[in-house]
């Protein structure tokens, strides 16, 4: 995720540098690259926040499911102890 965002920002900076050096009207030719850098920063931040929230939700669901798994394991352990006469 981070590599994709960082590569896009570097490409925008390279576009600005190349446009200012190799084209006759550097202001107009550098404008797309200059505008894409801030837009990518904003979109990258929004995507990072979205991914963070998704990971937090997944961890929350896993944490909520954990007590059920522990309860099932405890019931199974008690059943095994009863069937084996208290032996482990």
Short mmCIF file of C-alpha atoms in Angstrom, two decimals, residues 57-67:
data_model
loop_
_atom_site.label_atom_id
_atom_site.label_comp_id
_atom_site.label_asym_id
_atom_site.label_seq_id
_atom_site.Cartn_x
_atom_site.Cartn_y
_atom_site.Cartn_z
CA UNK A 57 -12.98 -3.60 12.31
CA UNK A 58 -11.47 -6.98 11.43
CA UNK A 59 -9.54 -7.10 14.71
CA UNK A 60 -12.71 -6.15 16.59
CA UNK A 61 -14.66 -8.97 14.92
CA UNK A 62 -11.88 -11.45 15.71
CA UNK A 63 -11.79 -10.29 19.33
CA UNK A 64 -15.57 -10.67 19.65
CA UNK A 65 -15.41 -14.17 18.17
CA UNK A 66 -12.66 -15.23 20.58
CA UNK A 67 -14.89 -15.74 23.69
#
